[in-house]
């Protein structure tokens, strides 16, 4: 059985594919710069996304990475649910007509 975070990552990947986004999921190896779960190009914008299990929060290093991406002109956010993911896409202006209605069917809090 998948962990809650792994299931969320699968849903995020599926949605990014529906958007036609480029994304890369770095594999932590202990070397080099730390980063977040997804490095993406969505609608021409660089986006960093960290996914978490419900109730968990990013580590200080993940928060630093997201702040650096935003300072460089990209978008960055973390989420612990599909609703949080969709909300952040909307806040950053990265959602739109290509969105799959299946991902909009989850009422807040589910």
C-alpha atoms as one frame of an Amber mdcrd trajectory, in Angstrom:
protein
   0.000   0.000   0.000   1.262   3.467  -0.903   1.930   6.117   1.674  -0.319
   9.169   1.705   2.514  11.288   0.290   3.225   8.779  -2.496  -0.460   8.762
  -3.471  -0.478  12.579  -3.582   2.657  12.563  -5.749   0.903  10.214  -8.184
  -2.068  12.589  -8.425   0.201  15.603  -8.898   2.110  13.757 -11.657  -1.135
  12.834 -13.413  -2.356  16.422 -13.284   0.961  17.821 -14.518   0.794  15.403
 -17.459  -2.745  16.596 -18.248  -1.447  20.185 -18.287   1.331  19.194 -20.689
   3.895  20.347 -18.126   7.519  19.271 -18.068   8.484  17.923 -14.653  11.399
  16.210 -13.017  11.467  14.480  -9.658  15.041  14.578  -8.312  16.204  11.527
  -6.379  17.930  12.608  -3.155  21.431  11.169  -3.058  23.012  13.172  -0.257
  25.243  15.105  -2.675  24.824  18.564  -4.096  22.076  21.074  -3.499  18.893
  19.977  -1.714  15.635  20.585  -3.544  11.904  19.798  -3.525   9.854  16.889
  -4.925   8.961  18.382  -8.324  10.875  20.776 -10.568   8.517  21.805 -13.361
   7.895  24.048 -16.290   4.181  24.839 -16.366   2.868  27.168 -19.071   6.376
  28.582 -19.531   6.995  29.206 -15.833   9.550  27.477 -13.616   7.745  25.903
 -10.652   9.020  24.026  -7.602   6.516  21.857  -5.713   6.943  20.007  -2.424
   4.338  17.386  -1.496   3.677  16.291   2.067   1.470  13.829   3.897  -1.556
  15.483   5.524  -0.477  17.580   8.500   3.248  17.527   7.660   5.202  20.659
   6.726   8.332  21.298   4.654  11.749  21.086   6.278  13.756  24.287   6.705
  15.897  23.277   3.695  12.818  22.743   1.546  11.445  26.123   2.654  14.790
  27.737   1.751  14.696  26.117  -1.687  11.182  27.437  -2.307  12.174  30.949
  -1.174  15.180  30.864  -3.535  12.999  29.818  -6.479  10.546  32.646  -5.764
  13.414  35.148  -5.382  14.716  34.026  -8.800  11.321  34.735 -10.413   9.822
  31.249 -10.344   6.802  29.936  -8.499   7.093  27.588  -5.537   4.679  26.006
  -3.099   3.982  22.971  -0.990   0.781  21.002  -0.568  -0.587  18.143   1.513
  -3.681  17.459  -0.603  -4.975  17.637  -4.164  -7.084  20.626  -3.111  -3.992
  22.389  -1.814  -2.183  21.624  -5.055  -5.048  23.012  -7.168  -5.397  26.075
  -4.969  -1.696  26.868  -5.306  -1.835  26.432  -9.083  -4.698  28.948  -9.149
  -2.898  31.398  -6.839   0.151  31.348  -9.124  -2.028  31.602 -12.256  -0.942
  28.180 -13.495  -4.349  26.510 -13.803  -6.658  27.097 -16.699  -8.817  25.677
 -19.412  -6.637  22.582 -19.834  -7.434  21.519 -16.275  -9.061  18.116 -15.822
 -12.436  18.429 -14.076 -11.747  15.207 -12.155  -9.254  17.151 -10.060 -11.768
  19.897  -9.339 -14.335  17.509  -7.892 -12.750  17.253  -4.444 -14.509  19.594
  -2.000 -12.180  21.432   0.414 -11.268  19.345   3.414 -11.480  15.971   1.693
